[in-house]
PDB file of C-alpha atoms in Angstrom:
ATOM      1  CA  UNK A 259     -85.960  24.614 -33.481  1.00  0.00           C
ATOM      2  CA  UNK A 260     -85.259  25.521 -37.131  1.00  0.00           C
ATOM      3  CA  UNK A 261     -88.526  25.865 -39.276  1.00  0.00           C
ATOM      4  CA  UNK A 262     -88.674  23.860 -42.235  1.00  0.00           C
ATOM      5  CA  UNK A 263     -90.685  25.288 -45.108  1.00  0.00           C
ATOM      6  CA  UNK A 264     -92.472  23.161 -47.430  1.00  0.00           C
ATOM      7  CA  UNK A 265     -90.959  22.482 -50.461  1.00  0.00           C
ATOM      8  CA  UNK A 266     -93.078  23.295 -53.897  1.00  0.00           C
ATOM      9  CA  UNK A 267     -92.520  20.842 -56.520  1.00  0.00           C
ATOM     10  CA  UNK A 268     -91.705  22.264 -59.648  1.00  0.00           C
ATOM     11  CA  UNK A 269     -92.936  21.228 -63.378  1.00  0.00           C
ATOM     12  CA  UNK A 270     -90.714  21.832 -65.914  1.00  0.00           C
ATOM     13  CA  UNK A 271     -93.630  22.178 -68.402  1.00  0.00           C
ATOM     14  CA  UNK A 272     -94.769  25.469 -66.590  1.00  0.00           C
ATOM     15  CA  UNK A 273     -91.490  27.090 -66.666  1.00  0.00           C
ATOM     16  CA  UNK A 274     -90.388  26.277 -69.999  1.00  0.00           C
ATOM     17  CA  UNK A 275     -92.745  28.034 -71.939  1.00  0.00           C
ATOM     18  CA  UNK A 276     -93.945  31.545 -72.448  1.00  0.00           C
ATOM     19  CA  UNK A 277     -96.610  33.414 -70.786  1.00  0.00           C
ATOM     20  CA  UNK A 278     -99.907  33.045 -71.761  1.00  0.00           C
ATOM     21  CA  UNK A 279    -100.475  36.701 -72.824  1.00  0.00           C
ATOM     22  CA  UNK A 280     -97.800  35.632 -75.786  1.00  0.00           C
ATOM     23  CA  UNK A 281    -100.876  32.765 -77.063  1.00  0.00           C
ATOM     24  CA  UNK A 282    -102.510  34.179 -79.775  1.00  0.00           C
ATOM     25  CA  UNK A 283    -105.636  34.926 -79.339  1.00  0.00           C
ATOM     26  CA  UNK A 284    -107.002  32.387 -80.762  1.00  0.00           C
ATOM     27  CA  UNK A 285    -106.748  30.554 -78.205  1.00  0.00           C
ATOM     28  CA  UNK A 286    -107.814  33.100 -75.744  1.00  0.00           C
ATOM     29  CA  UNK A 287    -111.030  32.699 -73.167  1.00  0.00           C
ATOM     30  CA  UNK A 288    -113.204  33.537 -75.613  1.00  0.00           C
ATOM     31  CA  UNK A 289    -116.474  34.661 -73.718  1.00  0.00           C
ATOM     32  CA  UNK A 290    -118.215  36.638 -76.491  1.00  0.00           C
ATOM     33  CA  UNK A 291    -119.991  34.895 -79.951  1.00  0.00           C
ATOM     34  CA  UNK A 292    -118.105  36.685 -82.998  1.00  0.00           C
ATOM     35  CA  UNK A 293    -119.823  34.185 -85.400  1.00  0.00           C
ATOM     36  CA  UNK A 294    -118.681  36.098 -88.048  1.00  0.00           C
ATOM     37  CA  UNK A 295    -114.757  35.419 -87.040  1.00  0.00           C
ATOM     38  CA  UNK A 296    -115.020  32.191 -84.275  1.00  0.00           C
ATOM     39  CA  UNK A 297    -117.207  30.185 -85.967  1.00  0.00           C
ATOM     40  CA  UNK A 298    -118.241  30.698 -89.642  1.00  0.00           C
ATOM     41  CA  UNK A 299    -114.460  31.402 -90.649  1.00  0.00           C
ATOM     42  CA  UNK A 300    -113.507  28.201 -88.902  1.00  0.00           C
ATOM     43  CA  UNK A 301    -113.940  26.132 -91.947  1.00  0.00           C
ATOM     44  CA  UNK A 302    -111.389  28.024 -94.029  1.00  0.00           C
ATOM     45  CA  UNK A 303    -109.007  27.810 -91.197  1.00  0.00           C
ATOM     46  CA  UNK A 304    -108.997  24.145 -90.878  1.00  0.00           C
ATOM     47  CA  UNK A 305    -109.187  23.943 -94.305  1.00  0.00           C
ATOM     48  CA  UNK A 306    -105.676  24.698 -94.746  1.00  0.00           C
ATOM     49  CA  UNK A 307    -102.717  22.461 -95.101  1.00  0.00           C
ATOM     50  CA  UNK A 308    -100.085  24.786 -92.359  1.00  0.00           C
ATOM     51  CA  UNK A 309    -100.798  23.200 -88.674  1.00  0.00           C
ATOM     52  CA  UNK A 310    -103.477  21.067 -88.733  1.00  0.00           C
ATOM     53  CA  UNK A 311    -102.444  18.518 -86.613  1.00  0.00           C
ATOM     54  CA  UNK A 312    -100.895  20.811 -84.058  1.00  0.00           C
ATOM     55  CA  UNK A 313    -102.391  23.343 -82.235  1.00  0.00           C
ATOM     56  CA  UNK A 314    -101.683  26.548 -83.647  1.00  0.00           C
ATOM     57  CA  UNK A 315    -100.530  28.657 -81.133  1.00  0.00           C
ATOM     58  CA  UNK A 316     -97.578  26.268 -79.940  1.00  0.00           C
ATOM     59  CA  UNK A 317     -95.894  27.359 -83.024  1.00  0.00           C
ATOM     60  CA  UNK A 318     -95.262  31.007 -81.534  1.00  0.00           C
ATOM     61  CA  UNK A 319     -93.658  29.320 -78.734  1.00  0.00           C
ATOM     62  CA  UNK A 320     -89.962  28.519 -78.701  1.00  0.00           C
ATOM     63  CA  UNK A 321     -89.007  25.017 -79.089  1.00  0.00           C
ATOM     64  CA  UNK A 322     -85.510  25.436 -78.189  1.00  0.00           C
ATOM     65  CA  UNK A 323     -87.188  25.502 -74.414  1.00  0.00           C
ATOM     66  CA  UNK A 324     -86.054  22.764 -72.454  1.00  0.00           C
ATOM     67  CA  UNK A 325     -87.008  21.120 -69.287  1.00  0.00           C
ATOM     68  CA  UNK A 326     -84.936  21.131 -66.396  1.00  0.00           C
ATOM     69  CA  UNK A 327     -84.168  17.287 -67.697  1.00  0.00           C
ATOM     70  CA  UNK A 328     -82.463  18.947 -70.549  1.00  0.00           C
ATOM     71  CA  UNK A 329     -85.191  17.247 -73.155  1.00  0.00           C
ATOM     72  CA  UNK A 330     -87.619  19.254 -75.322  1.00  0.00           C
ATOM     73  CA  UNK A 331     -90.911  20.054 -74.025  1.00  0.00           C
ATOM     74  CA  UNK A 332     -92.957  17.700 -75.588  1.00  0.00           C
ATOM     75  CA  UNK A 333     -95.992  18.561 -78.129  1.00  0.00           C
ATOM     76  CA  UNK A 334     -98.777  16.619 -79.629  1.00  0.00           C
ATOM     77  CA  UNK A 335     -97.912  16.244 -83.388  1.00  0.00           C
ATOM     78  CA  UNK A 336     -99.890  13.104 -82.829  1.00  0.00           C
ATOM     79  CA  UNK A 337    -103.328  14.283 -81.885  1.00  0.00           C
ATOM     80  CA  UNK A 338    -104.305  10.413 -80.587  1.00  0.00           C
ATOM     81  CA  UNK A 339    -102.062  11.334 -77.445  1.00  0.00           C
ATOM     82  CA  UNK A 340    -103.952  14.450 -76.757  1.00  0.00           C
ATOM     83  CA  UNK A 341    -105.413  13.958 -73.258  1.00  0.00           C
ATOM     84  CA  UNK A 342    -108.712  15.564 -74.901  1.00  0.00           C
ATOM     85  CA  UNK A 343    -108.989  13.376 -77.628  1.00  0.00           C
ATOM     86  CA  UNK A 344    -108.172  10.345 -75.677  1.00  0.00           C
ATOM     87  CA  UNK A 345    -111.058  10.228 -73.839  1.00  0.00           C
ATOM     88  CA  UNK A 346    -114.350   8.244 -74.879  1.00  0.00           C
ATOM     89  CA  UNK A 347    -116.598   9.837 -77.255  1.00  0.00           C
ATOM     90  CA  UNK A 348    -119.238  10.388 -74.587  1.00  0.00           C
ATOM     91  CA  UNK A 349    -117.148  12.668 -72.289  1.00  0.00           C
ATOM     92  CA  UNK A 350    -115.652  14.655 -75.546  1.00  0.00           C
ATOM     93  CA  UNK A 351    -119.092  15.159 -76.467  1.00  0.00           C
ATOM     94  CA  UNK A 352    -120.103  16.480 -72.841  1.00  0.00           C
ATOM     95  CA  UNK A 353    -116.620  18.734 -72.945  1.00  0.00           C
ATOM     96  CA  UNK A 354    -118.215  20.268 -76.363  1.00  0.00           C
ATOM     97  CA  UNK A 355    -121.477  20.463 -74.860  1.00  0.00           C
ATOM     98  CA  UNK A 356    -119.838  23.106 -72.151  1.00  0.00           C
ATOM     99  CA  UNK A 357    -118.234  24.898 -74.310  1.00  0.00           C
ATOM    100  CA  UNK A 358    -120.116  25.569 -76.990  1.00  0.00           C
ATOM    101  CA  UNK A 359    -124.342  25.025 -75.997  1.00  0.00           C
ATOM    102  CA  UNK A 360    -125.347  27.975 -73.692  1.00  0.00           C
ATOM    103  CA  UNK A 361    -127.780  27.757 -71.275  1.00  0.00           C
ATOM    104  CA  UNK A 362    -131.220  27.645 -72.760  1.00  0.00           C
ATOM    105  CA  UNK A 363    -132.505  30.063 -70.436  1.00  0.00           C
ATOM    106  CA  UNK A 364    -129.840  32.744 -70.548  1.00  0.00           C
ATOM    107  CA  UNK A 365    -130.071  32.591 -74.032  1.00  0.00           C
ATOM    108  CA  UNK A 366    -133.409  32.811 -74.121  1.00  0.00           C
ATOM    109  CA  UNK A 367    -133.400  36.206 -71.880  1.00  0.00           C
ATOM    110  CA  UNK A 368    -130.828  38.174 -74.497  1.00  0.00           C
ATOM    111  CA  UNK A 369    -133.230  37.339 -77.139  1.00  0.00           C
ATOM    112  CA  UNK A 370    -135.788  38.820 -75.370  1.00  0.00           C
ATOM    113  CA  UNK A 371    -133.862  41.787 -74.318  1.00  0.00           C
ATOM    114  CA  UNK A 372    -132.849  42.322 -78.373  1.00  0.00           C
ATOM    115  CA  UNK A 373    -136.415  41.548 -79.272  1.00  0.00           C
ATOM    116  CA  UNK A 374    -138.269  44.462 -81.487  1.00  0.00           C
ATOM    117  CA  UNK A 375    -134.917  46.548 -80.801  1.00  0.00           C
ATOM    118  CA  UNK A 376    -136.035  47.142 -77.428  1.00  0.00           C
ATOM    119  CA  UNK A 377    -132.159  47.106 -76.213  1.00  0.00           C
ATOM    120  CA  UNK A 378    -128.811  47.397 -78.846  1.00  0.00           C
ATOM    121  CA  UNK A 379    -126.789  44.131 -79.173  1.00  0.00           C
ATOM    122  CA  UNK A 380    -123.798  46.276 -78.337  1.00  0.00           C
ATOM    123  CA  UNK A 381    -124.386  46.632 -74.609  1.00  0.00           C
ATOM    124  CA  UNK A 382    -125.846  42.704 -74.210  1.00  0.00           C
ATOM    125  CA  UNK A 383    -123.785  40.951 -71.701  1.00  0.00           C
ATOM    126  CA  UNK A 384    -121.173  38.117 -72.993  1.00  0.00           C
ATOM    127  CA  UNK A 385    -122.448  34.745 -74.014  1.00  0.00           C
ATOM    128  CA  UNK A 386    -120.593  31.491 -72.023  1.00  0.00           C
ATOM    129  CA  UNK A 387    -119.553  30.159 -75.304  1.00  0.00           C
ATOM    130  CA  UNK A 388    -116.008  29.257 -76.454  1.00  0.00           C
ATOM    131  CA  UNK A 389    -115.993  28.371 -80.050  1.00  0.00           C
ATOM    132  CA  UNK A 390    -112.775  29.123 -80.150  1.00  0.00           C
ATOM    133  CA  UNK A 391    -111.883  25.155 -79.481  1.00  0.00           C
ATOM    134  CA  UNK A 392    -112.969  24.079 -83.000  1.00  0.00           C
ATOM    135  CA  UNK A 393    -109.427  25.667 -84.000  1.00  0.00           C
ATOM    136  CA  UNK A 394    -107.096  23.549 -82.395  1.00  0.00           C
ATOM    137  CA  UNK A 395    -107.202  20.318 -84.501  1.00  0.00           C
ATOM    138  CA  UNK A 396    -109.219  18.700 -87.261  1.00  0.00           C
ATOM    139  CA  UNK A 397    -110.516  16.333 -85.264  1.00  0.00           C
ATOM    140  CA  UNK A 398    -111.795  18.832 -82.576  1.00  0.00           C
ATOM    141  CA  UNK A 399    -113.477  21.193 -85.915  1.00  0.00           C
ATOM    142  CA  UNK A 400    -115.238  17.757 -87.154  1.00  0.00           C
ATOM    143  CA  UNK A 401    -116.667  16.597 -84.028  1.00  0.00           C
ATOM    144  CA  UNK A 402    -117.406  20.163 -82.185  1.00  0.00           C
ATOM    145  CA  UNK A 403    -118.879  21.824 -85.450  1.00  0.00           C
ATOM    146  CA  UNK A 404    -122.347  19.570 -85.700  1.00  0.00           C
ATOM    147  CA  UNK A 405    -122.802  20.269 -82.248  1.00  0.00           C
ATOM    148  CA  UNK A 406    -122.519  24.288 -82.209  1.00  0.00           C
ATOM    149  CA  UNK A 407    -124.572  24.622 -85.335  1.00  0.00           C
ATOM    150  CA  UNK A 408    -126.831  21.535 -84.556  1.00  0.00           C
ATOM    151  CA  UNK A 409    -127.681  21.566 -80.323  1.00  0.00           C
ATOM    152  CA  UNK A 410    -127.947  25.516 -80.338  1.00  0.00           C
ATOM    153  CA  UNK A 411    -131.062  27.860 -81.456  1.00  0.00           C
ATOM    154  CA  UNK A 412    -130.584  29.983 -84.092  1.00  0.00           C
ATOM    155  CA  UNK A 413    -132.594  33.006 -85.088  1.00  0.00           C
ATOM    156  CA  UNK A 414    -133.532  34.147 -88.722  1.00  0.00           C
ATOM    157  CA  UNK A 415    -133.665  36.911 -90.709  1.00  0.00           C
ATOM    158  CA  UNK A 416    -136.537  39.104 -90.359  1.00  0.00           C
ATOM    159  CA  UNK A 417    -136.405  39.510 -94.538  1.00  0.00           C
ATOM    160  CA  UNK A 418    -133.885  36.595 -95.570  1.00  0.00           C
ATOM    161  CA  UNK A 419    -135.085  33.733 -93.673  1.00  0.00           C
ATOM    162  CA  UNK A 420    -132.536  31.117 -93.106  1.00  0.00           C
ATOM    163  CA  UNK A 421    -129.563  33.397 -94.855  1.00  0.00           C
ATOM    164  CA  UNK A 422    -127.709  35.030 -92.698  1.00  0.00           C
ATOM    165  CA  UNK A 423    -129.115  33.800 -89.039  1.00  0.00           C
ATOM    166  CA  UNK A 424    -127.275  34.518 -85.761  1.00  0.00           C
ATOM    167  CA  UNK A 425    -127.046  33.100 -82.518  1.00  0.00           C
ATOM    168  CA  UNK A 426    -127.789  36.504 -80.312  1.00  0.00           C
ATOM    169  CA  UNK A 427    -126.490  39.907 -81.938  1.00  0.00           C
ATOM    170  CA  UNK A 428    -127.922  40.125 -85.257  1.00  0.00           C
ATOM    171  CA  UNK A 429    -124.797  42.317 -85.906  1.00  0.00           C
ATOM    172  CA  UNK A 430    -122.714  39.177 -86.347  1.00  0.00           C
ATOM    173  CA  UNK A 431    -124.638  36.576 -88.296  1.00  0.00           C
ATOM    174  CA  UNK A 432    -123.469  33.108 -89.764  1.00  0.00           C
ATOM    175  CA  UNK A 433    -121.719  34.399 -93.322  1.00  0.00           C
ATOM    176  CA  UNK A 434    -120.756  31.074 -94.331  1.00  0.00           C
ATOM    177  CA  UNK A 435    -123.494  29.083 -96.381  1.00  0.00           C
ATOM    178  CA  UNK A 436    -121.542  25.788 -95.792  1.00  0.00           C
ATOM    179  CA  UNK A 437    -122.586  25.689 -92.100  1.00  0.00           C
ATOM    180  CA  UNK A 438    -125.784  27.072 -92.608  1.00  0.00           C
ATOM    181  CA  UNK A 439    -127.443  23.729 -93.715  1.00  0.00           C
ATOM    182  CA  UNK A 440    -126.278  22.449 -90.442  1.00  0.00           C
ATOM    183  CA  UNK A 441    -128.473  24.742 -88.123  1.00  0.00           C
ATOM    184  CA  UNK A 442    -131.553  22.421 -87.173  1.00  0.00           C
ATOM    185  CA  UNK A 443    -133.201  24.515 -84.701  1.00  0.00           C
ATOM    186  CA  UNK A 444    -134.519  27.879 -85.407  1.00  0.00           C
ATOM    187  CA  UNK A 445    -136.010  31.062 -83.780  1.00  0.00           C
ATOM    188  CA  UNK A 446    -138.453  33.181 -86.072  1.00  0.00           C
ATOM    189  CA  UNK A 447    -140.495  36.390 -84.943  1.00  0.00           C
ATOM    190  CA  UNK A 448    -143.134  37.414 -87.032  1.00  0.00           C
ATOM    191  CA  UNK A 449    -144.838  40.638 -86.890  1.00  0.00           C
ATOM    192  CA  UNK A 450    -148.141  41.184 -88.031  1.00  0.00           C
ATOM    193  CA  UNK A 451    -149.182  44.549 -88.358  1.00  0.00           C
ATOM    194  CA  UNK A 452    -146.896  45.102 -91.665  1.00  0.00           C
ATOM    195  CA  UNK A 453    -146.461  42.898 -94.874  1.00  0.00           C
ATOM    196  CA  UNK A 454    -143.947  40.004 -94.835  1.00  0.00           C
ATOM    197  CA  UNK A 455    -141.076  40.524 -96.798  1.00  0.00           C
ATOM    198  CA  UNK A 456    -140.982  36.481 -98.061  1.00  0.00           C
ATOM    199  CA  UNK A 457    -143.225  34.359 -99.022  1.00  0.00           C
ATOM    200  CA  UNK A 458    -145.089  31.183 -98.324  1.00  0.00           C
ATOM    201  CA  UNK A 459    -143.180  29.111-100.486  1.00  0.00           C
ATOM    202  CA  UNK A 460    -140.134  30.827 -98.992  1.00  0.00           C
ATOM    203  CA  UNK A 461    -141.119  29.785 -95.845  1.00  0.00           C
ATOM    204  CA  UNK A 462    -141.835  25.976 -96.262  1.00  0.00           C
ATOM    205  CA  UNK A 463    -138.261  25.404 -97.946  1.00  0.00           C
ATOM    206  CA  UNK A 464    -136.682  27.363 -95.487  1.00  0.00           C
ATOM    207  CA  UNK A 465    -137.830  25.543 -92.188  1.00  0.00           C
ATOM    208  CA  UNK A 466    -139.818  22.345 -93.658  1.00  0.00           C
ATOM    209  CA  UNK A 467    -138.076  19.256 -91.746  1.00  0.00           C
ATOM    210  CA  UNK A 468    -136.152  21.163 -89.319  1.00  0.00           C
ATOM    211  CA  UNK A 469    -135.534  19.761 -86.115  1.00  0.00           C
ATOM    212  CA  UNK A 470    -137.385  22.559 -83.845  1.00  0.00           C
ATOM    213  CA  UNK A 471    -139.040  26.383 -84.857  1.00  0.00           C
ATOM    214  CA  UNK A 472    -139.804  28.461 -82.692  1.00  0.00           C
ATOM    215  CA  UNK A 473    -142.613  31.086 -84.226  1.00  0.00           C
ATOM    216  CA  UNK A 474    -142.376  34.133 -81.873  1.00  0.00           C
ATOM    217  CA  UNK A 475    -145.817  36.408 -82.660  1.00  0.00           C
ATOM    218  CA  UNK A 476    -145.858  40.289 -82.414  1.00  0.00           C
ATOM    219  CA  UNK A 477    -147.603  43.174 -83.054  1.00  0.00           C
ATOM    220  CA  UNK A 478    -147.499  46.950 -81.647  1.00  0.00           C
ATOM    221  CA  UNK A 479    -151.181  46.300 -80.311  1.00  0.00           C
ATOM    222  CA  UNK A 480    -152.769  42.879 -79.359  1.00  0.00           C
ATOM    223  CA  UNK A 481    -156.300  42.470 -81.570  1.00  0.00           C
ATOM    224  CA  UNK A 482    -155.257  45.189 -84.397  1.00  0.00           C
ATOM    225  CA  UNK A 483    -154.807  42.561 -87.062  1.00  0.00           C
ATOM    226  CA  UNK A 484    -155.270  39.067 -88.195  1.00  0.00           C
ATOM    227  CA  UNK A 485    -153.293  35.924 -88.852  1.00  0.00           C
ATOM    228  CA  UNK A 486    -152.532  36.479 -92.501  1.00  0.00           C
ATOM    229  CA  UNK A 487    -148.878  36.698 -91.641  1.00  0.00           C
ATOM    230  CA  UNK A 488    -149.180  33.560 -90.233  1.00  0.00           C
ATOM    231  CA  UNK A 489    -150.810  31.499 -92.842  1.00  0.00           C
ATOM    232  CA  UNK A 490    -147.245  31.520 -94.760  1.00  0.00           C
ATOM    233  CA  UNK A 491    -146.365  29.016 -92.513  1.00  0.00           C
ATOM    234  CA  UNK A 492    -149.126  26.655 -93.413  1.00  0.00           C
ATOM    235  CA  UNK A 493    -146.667  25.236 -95.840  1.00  0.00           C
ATOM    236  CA  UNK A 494    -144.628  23.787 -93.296  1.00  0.00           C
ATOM    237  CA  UNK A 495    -144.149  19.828 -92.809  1.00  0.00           C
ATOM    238  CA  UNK A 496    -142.257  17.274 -90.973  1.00  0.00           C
ATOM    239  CA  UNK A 497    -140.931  19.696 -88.251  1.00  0.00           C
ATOM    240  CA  UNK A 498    -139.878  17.889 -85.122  1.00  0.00           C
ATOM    241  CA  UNK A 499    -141.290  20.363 -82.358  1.00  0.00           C
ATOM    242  CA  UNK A 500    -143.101  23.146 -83.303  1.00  0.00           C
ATOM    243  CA  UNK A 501    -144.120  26.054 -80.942  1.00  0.00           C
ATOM    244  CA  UNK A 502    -146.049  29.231 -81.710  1.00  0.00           C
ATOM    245  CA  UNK A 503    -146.304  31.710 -79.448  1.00  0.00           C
ATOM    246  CA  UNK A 504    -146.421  35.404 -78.059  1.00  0.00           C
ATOM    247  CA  UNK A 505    -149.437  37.812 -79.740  1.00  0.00           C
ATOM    248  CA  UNK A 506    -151.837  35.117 -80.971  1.00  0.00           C
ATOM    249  CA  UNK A 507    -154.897  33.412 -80.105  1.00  0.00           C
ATOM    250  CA  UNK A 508    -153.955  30.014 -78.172  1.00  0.00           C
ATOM    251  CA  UNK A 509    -156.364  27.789 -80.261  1.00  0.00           C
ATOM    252  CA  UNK A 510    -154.854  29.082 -83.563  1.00  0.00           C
ATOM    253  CA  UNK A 511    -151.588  28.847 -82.113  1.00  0.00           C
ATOM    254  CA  UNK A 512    -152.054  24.757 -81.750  1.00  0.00           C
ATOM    255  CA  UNK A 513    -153.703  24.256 -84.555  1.00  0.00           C
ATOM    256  CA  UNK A 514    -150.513  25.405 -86.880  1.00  0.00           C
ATOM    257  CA  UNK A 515    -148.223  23.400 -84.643  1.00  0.00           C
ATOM    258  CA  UNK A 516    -150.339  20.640 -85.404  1.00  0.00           C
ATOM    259  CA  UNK A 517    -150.015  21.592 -89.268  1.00  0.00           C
ATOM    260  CA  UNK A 518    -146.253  22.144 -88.933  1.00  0.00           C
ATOM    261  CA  UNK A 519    -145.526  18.674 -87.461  1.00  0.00           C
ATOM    262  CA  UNK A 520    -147.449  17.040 -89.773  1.00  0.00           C
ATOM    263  CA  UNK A 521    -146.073  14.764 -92.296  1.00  0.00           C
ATOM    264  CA  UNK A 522    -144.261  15.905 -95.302  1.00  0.00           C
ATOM    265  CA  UNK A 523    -146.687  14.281 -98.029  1.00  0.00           C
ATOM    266  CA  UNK A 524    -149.422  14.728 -95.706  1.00  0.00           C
ATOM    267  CA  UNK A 525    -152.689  16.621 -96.672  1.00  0.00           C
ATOM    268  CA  UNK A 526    -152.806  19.277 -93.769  1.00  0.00           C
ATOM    269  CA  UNK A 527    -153.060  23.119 -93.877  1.00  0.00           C
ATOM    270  CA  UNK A 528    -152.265  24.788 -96.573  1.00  0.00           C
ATOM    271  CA  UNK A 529    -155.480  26.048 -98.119  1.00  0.00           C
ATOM    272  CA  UNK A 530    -157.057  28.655 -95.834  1.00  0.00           C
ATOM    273  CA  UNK A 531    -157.490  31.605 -96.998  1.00  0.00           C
ATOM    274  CA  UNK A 532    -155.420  34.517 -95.789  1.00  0.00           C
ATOM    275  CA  UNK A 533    -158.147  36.968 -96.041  1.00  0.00           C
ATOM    276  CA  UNK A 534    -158.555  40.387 -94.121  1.00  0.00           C
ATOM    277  CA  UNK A 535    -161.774  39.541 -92.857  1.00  0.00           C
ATOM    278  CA  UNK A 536    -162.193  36.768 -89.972  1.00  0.00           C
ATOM    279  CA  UNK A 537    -164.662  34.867 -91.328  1.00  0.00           C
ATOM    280  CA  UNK A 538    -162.301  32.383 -93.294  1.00  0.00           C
ATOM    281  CA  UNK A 539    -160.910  29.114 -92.042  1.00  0.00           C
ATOM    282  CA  UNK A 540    -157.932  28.000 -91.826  1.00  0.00           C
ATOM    283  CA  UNK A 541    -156.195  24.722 -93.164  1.00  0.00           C
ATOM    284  CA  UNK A 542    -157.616  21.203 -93.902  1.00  0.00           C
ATOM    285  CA  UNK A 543    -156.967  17.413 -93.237  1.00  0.00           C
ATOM    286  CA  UNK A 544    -156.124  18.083 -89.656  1.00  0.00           C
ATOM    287  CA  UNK A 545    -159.285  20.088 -89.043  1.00  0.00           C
ATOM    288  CA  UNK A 546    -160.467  23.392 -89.868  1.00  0.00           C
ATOM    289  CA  UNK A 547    -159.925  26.392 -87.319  1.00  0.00           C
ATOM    290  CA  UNK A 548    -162.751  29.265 -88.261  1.00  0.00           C
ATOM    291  CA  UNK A 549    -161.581  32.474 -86.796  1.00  0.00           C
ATOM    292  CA  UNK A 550    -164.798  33.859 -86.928  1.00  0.00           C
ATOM    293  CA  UNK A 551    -165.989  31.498 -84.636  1.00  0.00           C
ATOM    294  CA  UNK A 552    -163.180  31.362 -82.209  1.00  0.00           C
ATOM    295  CA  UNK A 553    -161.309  34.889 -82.459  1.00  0.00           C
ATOM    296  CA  UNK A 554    -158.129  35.307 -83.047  1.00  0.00           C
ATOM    297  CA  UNK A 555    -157.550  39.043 -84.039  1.00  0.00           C
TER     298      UNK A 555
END
């Protein structure tokens, strides 16, 4: 009995175009986070007139390819056909969500691992993050870009604050001031065994109203020093979730989240004095925390 082997159907669209190591790179799995290139630059690129409503890379490809029909492969020029952008808001924004919000916890772990310079951002493993999407279309830049800079949580400066922040690898941080503005959630160490190189009032403007802050506390040896580093941040109102943590006393550490998600015209915090000695209290309005009574060295 003759054998009769399956037949594979075939799709024209597969055959008819190039391979995919002649895409630029663009559009290339993109596992690492070059800020610097993939995401703060992607404002100029969109910004210009050449290709907007295509995708870029199909432009490399040659459109004299047919299908075995004889007709021209067909492309999106029209960007309300794309199969992406036909789908309801909801599901684009859950697409966008997977490609460009890492997991909280793994991102979490290579900020400890780059914490204090214990480890080189060079050798940190890839982040799953594939900004490389908000360069296909307009329409993909406008409704991906508030979600990278917006869902995701930044770090600052050590000196500079809120200029120049990066997701990970402080190598590569956010060079475009347009986007900056955007970031709602931040990640700030502060160390307090050496003198702050900003100050308070540099503080409040930078992270007064954000969204979340994240104040990560360090210092070469727990009890050598007290909170004066902290009081810049007494300044701070109308954040949405505060959280102070790491080398600090856990009754201080609620009291200036309390201060920090205060209102904006409130009265809260602000007036303790930063003083050397630990006999000074701390903030008023929302209560008054005495370090000499409760510690906090």
């Amino acid at each position: 009995m003759a054998s009769h082997s399956p037949q594979l159907t075939q799709f024209p669209s597969l055959h008819s175009r190039k391979p995919v190591s002649s895409v630029p790179s663009t559009l290339r799995h993109d596992s690492g986070v070059d800020l610097s290139a993939d995401i703060a630059d992607t404002t100029k690129i969109v910004d210009t007139r050449d290709s907007i409503d295509t995708i870029d890379a199909l432009d490399t490809i040659d459109e004299a390819s047919t299908a075995a029909n004889g007709r021209p492969t067909p492309y999106y020029h029209d960007q309300s056909a794309s199969p992406l952008l036909s789908l309801p808001a909801e599901l684009r924004n859950q697409i966008y969500t997977h490609l460009l919000v890492p997991c909280p916890t793994h991102l979490s772990a290579l900020r400890r691992w780059t914490a204090q310079n214990h480890l080189s951002d060079y050798v940190l493993p890839a982040l799953d993050i594939h900004p490389a999407i908000l360069r296909t279309c307009r329409q993909a830049h406008t409704e991906g870009t508030d979600l990278l800079y917006g869902a995701n949580t930044f770090s600052a400066h050590p000196a500079l604050l809120t200029q120049l922040p990066f997701l990970v690898k402080a190598s590569r941080p956010i060079v475009c001031p347009a986007v900056v503005g955007r970031i709602r959630r931040w990640h700030v160490k502060v160390r307090l065994d050496t003198d702050p190189r900003y100050s308070a009032e540099d503080v409040r403007r930078a992270f007064s109203d954000a969204e979340e802050v994240e104040v990560d506390v360090w210092q070469t040896q727990f009890g050598a020093c007290d909170y004066r580093n902290l009081g810049l941040f007494e300044g701070v109102r109308g954040v949405g979730k505060a959280v102070v943590g790491g080398s600090v006393e856990a009754g201080f550490a609620g009291w200036l989240e309390g201060v920090m998600m205060g209102p904006v015209e409130g009265e809260g915090g602000g007036d303790g004095e930063a003083s050397g000695e630990k006999r000074v209290s701390w903030g008023r309005g929302r209560g008054v925390y005495d370090l000499w009574v409760h510690g906090g060295r």
